[in-house]
Coordinates of C-alpha atoms and ligand atoms in Angstrom, one line a residue:
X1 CA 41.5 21.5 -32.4
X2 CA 38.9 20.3 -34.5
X3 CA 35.1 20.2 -33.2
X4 CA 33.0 17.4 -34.2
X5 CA 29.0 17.9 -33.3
X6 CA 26.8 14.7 -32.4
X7 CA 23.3 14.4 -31.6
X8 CA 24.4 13.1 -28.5
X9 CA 21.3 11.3 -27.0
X10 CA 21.7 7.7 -27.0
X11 CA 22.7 6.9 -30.3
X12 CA 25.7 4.3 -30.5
X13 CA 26.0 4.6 -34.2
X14 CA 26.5 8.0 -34.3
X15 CA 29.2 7.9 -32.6
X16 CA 31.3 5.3 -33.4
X17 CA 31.3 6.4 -37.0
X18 CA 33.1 9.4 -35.8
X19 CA 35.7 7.8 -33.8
X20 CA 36.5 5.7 -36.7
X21 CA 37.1 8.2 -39.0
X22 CA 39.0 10.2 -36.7
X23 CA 41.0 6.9 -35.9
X24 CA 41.8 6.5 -39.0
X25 CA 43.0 9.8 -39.7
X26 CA 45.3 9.3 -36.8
X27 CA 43.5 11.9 -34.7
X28 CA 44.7 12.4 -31.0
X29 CA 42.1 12.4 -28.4
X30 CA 43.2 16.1 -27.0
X31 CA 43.2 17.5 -30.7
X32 CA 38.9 16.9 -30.7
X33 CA 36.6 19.1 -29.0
X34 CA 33.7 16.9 -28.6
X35 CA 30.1 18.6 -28.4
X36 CA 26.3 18.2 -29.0
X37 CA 24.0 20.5 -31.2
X38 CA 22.6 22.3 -28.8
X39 CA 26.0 24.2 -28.1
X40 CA 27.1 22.1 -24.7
X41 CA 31.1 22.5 -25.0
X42 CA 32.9 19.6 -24.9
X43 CA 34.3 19.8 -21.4
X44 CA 36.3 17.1 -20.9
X45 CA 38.4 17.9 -24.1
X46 CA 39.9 21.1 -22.3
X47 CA 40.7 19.0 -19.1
X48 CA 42.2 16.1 -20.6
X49 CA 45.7 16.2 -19.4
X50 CA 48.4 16.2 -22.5
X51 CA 48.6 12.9 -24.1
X52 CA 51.9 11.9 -25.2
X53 CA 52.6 10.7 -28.7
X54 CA 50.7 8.5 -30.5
X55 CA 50.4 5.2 -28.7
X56 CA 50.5 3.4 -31.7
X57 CA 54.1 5.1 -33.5
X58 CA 52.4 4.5 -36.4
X59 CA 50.4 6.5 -39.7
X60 CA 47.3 6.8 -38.8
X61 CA 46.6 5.2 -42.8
X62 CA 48.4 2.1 -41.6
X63 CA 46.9 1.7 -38.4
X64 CA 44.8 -1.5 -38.0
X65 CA 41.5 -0.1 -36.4
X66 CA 41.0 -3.6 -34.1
X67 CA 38.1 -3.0 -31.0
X68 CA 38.1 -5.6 -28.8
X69 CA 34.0 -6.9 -28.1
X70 CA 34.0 -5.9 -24.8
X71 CA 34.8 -2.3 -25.7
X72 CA 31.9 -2.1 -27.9
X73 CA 29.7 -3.7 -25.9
X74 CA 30.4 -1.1 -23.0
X75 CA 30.5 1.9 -25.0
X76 CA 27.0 1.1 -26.3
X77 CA 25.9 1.4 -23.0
X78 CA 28.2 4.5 -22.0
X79 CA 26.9 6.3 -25.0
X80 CA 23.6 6.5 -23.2
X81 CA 24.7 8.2 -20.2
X82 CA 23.4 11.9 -19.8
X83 CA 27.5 13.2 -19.1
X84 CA 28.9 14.9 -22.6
X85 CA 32.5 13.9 -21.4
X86 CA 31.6 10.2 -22.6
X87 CA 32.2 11.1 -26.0
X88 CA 36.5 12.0 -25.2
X89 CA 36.4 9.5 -22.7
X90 CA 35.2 6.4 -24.8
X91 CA 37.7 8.2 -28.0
X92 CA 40.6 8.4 -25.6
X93 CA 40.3 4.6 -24.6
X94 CA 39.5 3.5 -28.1
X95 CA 42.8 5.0 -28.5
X96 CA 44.7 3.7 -26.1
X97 CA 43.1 0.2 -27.1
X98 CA 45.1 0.5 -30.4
X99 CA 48.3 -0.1 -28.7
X100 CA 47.6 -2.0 -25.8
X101 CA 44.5 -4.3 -26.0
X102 CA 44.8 -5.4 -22.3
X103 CA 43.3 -1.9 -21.5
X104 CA 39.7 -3.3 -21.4
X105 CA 40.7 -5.5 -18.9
X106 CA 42.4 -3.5 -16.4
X107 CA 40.7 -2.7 -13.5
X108 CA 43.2 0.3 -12.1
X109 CA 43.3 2.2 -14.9
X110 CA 41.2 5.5 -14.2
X111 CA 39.7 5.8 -17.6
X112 CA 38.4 2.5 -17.3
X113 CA 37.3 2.6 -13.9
X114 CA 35.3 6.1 -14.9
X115 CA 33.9 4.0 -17.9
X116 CA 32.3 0.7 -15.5
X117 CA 30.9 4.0 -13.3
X118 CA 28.9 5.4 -16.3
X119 CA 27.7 1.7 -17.6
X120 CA 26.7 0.6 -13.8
X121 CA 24.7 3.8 -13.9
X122 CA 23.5 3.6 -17.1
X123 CA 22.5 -0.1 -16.3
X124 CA 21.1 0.9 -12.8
X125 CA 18.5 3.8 -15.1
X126 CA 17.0 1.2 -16.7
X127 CA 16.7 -1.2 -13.9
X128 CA 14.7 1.4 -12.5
X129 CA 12.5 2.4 -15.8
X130 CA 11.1 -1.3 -16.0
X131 CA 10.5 -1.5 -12.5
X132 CA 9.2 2.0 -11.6
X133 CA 7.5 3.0 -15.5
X134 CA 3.8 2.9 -14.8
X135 CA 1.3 2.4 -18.2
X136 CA -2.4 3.9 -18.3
X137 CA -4.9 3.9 -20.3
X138 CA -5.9 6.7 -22.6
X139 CA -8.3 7.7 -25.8
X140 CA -8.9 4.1 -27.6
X141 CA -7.5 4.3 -31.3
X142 CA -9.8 5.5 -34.4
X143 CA -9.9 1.2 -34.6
X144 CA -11.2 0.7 -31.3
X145 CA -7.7 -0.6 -30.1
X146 CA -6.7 0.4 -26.4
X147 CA -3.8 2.4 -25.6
X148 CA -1.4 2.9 -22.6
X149 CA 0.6 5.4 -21.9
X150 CA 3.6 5.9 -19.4
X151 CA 5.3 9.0 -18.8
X152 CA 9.4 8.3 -17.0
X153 CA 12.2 10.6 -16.1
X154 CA 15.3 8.5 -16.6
X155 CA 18.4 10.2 -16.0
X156 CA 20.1 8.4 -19.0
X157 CA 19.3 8.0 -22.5
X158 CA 18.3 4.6 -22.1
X159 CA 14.5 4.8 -24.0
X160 CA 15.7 2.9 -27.0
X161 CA 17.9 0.1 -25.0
X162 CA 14.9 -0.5 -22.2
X163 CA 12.0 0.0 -24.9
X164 CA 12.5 -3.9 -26.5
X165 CA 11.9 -4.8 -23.0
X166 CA 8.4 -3.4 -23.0
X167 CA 7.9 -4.7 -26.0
X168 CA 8.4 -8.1 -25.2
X169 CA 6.1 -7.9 -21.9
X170 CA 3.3 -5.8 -23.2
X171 CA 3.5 -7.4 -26.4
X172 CA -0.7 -7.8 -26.9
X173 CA -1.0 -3.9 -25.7
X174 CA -0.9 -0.5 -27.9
X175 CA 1.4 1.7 -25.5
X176 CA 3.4 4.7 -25.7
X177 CA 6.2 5.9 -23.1
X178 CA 7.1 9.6 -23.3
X179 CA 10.2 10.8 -21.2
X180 CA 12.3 14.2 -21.9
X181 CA 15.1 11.9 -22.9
X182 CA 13.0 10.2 -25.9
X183 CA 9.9 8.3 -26.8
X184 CA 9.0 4.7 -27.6
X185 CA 5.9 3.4 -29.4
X186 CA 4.6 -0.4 -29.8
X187 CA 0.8 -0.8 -32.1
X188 CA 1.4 -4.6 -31.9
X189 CA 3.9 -4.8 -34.9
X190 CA 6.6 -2.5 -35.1
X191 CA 8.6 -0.5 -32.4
X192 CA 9.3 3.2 -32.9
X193 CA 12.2 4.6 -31.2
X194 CA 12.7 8.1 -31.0
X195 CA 15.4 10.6 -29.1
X196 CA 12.2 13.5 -29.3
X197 CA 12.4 15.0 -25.5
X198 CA 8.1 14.7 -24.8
X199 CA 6.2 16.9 -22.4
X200 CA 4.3 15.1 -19.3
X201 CA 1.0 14.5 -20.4
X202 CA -2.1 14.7 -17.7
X203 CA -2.9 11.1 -17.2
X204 CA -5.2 9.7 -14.5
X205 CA -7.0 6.6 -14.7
X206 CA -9.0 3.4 -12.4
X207 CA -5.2 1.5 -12.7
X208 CA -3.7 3.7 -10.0
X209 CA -6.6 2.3 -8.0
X210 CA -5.1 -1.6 -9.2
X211 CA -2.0 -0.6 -8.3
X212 CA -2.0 0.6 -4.9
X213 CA -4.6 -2.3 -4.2
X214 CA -1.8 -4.3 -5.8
X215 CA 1.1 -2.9 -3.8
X216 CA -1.0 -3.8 -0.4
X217 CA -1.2 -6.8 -1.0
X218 CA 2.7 -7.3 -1.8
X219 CA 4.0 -5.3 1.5
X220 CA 4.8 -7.5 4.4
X221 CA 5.7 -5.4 7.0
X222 CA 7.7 -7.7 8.8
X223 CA 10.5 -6.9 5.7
X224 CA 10.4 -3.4 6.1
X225 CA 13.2 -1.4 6.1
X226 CA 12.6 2.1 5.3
X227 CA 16.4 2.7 4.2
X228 CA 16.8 -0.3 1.7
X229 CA 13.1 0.7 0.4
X230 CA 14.2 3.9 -0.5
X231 CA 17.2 3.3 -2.0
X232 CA 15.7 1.1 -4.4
X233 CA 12.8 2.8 -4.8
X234 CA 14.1 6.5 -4.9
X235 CA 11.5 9.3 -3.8
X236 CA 12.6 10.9 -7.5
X237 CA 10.4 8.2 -8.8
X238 CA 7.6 8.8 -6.3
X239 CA 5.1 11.4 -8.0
X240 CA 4.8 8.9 -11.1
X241 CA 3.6 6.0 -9.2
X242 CA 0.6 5.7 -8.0
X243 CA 1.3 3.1 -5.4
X244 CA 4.0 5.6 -3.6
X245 CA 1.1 7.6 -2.1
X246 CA 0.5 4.1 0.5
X247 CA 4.2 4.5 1.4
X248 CA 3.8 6.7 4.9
X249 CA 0.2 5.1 5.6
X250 CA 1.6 1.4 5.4
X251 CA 5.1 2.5 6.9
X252 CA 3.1 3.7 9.7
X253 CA 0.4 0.9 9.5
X254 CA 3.7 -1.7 10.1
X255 CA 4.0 -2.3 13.7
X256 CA 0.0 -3.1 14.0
X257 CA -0.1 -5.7 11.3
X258 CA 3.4 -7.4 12.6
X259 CA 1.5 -7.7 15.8
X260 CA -1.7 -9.2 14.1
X261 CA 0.7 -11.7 12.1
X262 CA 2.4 -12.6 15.5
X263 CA -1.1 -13.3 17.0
X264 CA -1.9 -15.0 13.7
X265 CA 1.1 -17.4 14.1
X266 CA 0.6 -18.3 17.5
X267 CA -3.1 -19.6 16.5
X268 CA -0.9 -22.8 14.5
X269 CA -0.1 -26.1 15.9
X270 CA 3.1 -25.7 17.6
X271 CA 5.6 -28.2 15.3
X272 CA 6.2 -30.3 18.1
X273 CA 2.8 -32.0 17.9
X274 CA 3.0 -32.7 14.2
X275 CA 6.5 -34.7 15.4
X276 CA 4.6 -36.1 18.0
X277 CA 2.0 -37.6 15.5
X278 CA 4.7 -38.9 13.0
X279 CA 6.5 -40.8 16.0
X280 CA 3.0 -42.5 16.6
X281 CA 1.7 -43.1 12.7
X282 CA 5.3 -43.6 11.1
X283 CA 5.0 -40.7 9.0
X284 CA 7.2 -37.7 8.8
X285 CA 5.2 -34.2 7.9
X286 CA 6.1 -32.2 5.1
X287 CA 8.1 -29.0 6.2
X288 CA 5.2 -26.4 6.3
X289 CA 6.2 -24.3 3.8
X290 CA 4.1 -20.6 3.8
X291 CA 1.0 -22.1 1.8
X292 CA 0.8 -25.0 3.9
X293 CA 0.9 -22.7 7.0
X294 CA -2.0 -20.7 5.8
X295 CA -3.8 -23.4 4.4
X296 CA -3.9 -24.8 7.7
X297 CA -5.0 -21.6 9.4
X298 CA -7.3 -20.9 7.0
X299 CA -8.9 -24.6 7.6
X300 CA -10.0 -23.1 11.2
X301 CA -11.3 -19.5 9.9
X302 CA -14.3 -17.9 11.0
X303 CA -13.7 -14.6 10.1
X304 CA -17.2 -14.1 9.3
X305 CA -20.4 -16.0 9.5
X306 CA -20.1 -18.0 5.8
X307 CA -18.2 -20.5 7.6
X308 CA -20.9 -21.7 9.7
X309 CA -23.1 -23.5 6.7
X310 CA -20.2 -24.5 4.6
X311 CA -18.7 -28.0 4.5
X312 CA -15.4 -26.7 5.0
X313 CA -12.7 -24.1 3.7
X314 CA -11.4 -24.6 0.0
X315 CA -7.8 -22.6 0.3
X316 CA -6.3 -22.2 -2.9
X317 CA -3.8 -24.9 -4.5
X318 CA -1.0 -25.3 -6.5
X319 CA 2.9 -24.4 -6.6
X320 CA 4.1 -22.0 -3.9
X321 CA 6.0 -20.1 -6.9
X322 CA 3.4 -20.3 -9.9
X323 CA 3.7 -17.5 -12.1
X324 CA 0.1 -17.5 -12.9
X325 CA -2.5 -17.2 -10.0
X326 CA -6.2 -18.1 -11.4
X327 CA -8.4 -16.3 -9.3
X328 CA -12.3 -17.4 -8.9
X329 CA -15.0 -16.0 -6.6
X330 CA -15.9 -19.0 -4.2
X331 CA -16.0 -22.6 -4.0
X332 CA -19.2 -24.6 -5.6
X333 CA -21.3 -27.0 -3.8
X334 CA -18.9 -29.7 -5.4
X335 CA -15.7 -27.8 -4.3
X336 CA -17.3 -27.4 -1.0
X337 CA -17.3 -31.1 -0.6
X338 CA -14.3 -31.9 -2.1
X339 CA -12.2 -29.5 -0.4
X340 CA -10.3 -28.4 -3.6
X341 CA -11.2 -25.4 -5.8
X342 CA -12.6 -25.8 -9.3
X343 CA -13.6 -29.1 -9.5
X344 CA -16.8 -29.0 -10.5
X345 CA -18.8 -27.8 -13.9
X346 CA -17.1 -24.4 -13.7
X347 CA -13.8 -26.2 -13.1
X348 CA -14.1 -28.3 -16.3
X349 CA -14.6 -25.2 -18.8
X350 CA -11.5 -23.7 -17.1
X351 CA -9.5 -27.1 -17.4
X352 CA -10.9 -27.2 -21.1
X353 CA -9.7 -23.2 -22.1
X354 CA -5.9 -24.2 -20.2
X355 CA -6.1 -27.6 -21.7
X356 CA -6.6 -25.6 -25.5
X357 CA -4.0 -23.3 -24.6
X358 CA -1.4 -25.9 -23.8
X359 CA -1.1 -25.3 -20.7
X360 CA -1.2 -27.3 -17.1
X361 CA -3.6 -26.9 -14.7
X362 CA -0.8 -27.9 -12.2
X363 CA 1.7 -25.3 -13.1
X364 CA -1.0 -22.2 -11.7
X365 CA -1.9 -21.8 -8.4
X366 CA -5.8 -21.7 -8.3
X367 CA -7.6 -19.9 -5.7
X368 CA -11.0 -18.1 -5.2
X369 CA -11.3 -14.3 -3.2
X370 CA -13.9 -16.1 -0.8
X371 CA -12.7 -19.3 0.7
X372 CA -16.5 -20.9 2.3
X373 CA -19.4 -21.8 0.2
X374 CA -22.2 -19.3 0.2
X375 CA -25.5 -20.9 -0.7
X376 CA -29.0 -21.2 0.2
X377 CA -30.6 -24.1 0.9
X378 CA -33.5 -24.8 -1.4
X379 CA -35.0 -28.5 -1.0
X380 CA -32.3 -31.2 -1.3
X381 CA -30.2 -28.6 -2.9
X382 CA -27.9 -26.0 -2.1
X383 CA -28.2 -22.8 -4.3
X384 CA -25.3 -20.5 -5.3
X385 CA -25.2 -17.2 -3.8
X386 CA -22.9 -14.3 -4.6
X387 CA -20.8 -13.1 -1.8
X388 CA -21.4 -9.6 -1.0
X389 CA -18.8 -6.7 -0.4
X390 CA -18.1 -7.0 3.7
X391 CA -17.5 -11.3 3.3
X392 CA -15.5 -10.6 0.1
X393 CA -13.4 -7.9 2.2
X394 CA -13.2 -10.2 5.3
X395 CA -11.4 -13.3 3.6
X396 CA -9.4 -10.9 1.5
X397 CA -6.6 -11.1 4.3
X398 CA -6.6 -14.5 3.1
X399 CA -5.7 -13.5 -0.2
X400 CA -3.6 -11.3 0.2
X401 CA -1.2 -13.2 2.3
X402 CA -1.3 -16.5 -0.5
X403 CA -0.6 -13.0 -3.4
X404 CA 2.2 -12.3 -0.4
X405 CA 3.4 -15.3 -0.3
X406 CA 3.8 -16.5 -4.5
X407 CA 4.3 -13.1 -6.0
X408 CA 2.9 -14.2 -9.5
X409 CA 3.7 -12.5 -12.4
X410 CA 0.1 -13.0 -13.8
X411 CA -3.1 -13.1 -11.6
X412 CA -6.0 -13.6 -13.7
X413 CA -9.3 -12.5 -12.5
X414 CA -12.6 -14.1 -13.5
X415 CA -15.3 -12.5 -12.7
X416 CA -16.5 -9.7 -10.6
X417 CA -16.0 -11.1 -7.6
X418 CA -12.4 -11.7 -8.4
X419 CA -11.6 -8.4 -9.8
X420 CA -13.5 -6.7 -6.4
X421 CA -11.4 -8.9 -4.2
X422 CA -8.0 -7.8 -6.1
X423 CA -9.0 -3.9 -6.4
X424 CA -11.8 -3.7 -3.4
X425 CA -13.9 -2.1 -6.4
X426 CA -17.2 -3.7 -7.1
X427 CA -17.5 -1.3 -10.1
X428 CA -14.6 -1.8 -12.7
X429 CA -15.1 -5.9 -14.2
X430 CA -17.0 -4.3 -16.8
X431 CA -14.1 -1.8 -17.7
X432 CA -11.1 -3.8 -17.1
X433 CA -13.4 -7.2 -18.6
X434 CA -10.9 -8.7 -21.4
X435 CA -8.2 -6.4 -20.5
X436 CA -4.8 -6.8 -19.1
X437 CA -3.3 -4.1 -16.9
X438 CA 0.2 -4.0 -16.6
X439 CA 1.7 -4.1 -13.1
X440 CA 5.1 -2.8 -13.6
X441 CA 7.9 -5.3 -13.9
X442 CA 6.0 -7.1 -11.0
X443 CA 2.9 -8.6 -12.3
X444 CA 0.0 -8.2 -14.9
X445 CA -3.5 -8.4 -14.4
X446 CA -5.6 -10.3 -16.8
X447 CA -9.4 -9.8 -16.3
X448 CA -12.3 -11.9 -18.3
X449 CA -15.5 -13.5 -17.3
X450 CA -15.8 -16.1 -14.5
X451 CA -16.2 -19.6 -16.2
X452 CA -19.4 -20.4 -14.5
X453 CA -21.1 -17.4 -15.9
X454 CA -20.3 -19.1 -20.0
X455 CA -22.4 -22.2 -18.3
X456 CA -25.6 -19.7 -17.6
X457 CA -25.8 -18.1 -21.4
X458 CA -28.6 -19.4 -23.0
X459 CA -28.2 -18.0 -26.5
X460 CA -25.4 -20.1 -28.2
X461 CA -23.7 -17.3 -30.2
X462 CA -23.6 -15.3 -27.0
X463 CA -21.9 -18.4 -25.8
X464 CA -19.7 -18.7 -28.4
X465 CA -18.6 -15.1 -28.4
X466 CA -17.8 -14.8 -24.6
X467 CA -16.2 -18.6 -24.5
X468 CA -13.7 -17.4 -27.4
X469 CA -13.0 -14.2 -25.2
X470 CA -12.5 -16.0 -22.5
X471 CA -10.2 -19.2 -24.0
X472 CA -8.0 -15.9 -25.1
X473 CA -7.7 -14.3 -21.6
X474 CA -6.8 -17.3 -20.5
X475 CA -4.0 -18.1 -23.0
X476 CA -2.6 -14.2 -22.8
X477 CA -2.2 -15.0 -18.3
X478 CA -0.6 -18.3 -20.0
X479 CA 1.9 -16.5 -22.3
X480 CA 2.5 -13.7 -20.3
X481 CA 3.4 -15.7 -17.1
Ligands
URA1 N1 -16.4 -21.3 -9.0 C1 -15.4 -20.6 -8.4 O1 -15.3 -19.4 -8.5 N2 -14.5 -21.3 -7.8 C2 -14.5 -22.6 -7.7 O2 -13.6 -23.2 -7.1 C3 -15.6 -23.3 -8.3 C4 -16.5 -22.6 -9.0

């Protein structure tokens, strides 16, 4: 029996230059007692039933060592599962490969059918790590740079497979994720990939606030099923996500707001007087897709007093599935008359940063957190004024059903007003200002200044400075979404 110790956590390469030496010295799966350093026996070695003579009938010296893609490609992903009797397993199929080829194929075979088991799982772990890892933010660097950290339990050792992930999606972020199973690191420029087990670190921070406020706004409780919830969010991934306190407040919360969106409904148009109206004037309506619904109930809102002055209510615009929602505080007095959002003076420095970033107006859906125009009259003009907390919470519901209803993958947030409508916070802009605060694998926020407020600075270099910041928010939301 000859012993052969790996590492054993994660590491593909490790591995496979094993097997092929032991391949080529003609070495039979039961004659190798598998183990990692830190003493685990090799278990399946002594349970492998007795293998009968070299599949091959060949010198191990002559014996063409031939690994069909498909092998590789799952034991890369098998090697990452947490069970030592991968190591035999993937040897003994390698084997068996040798002399018949069709083996990876086969979808009786037992060691084959053990081998899909271990990759679904493997597959299923980091699923789960981009979906469930939650990022906060900790001590700036000695540079000034900010930095997020995560701490995940994976079952698998899957850090240096899911870590390119992160990289790619928190690309403009300094993060770190610890996990018992290994460590990943990202400073803008290289990835550092370790199979260290961390500790948990004590981490609390104002994005657990973002998140739950986030998760809010994404639960329709019409769609919930406690069962299917749980399964693919496991309760094992609970304690490290902030969000998963809201489960058994919004679970019971559930029947009251299906009733409210029942009533809600029942305030439309029934259908059958649109068809009415196209017999008459020729036309056929458009299907009423979600928006159009809620733009249309929104039209008769009068949730609280604001819509008395106004003209009329601006609802947000643009594609039902935009990945990037542009949020603003309120309609202008030249929205207010047009009926659309940002097309006045503020409207045109936004169109000018998206136009500089290369990107099109029309592919975000624009909106503001409060939907009437608050102003005061003064002469033959009607004067801005800033919505406060209660008419910012009341047309929130509006808000959240249009968040509900697109799922972006980037909302960005300019201004206050924006960022108090999204986190029902009036004191974080300043903290989160030119920041982008990962959502999981659902969304990013993207917080900078509201464009109305680069209009107001009198001091040019002031200007300057906070119009640069802000072109550059706006071309991360673009690149990110
Ligand atoms: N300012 C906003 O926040 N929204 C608009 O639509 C126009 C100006």
């Amino acid at each position: 029996m000859q012993t052969v110790y790996l590492t054993g956590r994660g590491d593909f390469g490790e591995w496979r230059d094993r097997a092929r030496a032991l391949l080529l010295a003609g070495t039979r799966p039961e004659a190798i007692d598998w183990r990692v350093r830190d003493g685990e026996a090799g278990l399946f070695a002594a349970s492998l039933p007795a293998q009968e003579a070299s599949p091959h009938g060949m010198p191990a010296e002559r014996m063409p060592l031939s690994v069909p893609r498909a092998f590789v490609e799952l034991a890369e992903s098998v090697i990452c599962h947490r069970d030592i009797r991968r190591f035999a397993l993937l040897y003994r199929v390698l084997w068996r490969l040798q002399a018949d080829r069709s083996l990876i194929n086969t979808a009786i075979d037992q060691d084959m059918a053990v081998l899909r088991l271990m990759e679904k799982s493997v597959r299923r772990d980091s699923h789960k790590m981009k979906a469930f890892l939650r990022f906060k933010e900790t001590h700036p660097a000695t540079d000034g740079r900010r930095r997020f950290v995560a701490w995940f339990e994976p079952d698998h050792f899957i850090v240096a497979r899911t870590a390119p992930f992160f990289q790619r999606r928190f690309t403009d972020m300094d993060w770190l994720i610890l996990t018992p199973k290994g460590t990943a690191a990202w400073d803008g420029e290289r990835l550092d990939v370790t199979d260290r087990a961390a500790r948990r670190p004590d981490l609390e921070d104002q994005t657990d606030e973002l998140w739950r406020t986030y998760f809010r706004h994404i639960f329709n409780p019409a769609r919930l099923k406690v069962k299917a919830m749980q399964a693919e969010m496991p309760k094992k991934y609970w304690k490290n996500m902030p969000e998963a306190a809201l489960i058994p407040e919004l679970i019971a919360g559930a029947e009251a707001r299906i009733g409210a969106m029942i009533e809600a409904e029942a305030r439309q148009p029934p259908v059958r007087h649109e068809r009415r109206k196209s017999v008459v004037t020729g036309e056929m309506p458009a299907p009423a897709t979600g928006l159009q619904a809620l733009a249309r109930e929104a039209a008769a809102c009068t949730r609280c007093p604001l819509h008395g002055a106004a003209t009329q209510t601006v609802f947000g615009e643009g594609p039902a599935d935009a990945a990037l929602v542009i949020l603003g505080e309120q309609p202008g007095d030249t929205e207010d008359l047009a009926g659309r959002p940002f097309v006045g003076p503020a409207g045109k420095v936004l169109d000018a940063a998206l136009a500089k970033a290369g990107m099109e107006r029309q592919s975000a859906y624009l909106t503001n957190a409060v939907k009437h125009f608050k102003y005061e009259p003064r002469g033959k003009r009607r004067i801005h004024q800033r919505p406060n907390s209660g008419e910012i919470a009341h047309c929130r519901w509006w808000l959240e059903r249009e968040i509900e209803a697109i799922r972006p993958r980037v909302i960005l947030a300019m201004g206050a007003t924006a960022v108090e409508a999204l986190t029902g916070r009036s004191d974080v802009f300043a903290s989160l200002k030119g920041r982008q605060v990962p959502l999981g694998e659902e969304a990013v926020l993207v917080v900078t200044v509201h464009p109305s407020y680069l209009l107001r600075l009198p001091d040019p270099e002031a200007r300057a400075r906070e119009e640069a910041g802000f072109e550059a928010m706006v071309a991360l939301a673009g690149r990110l979404a």
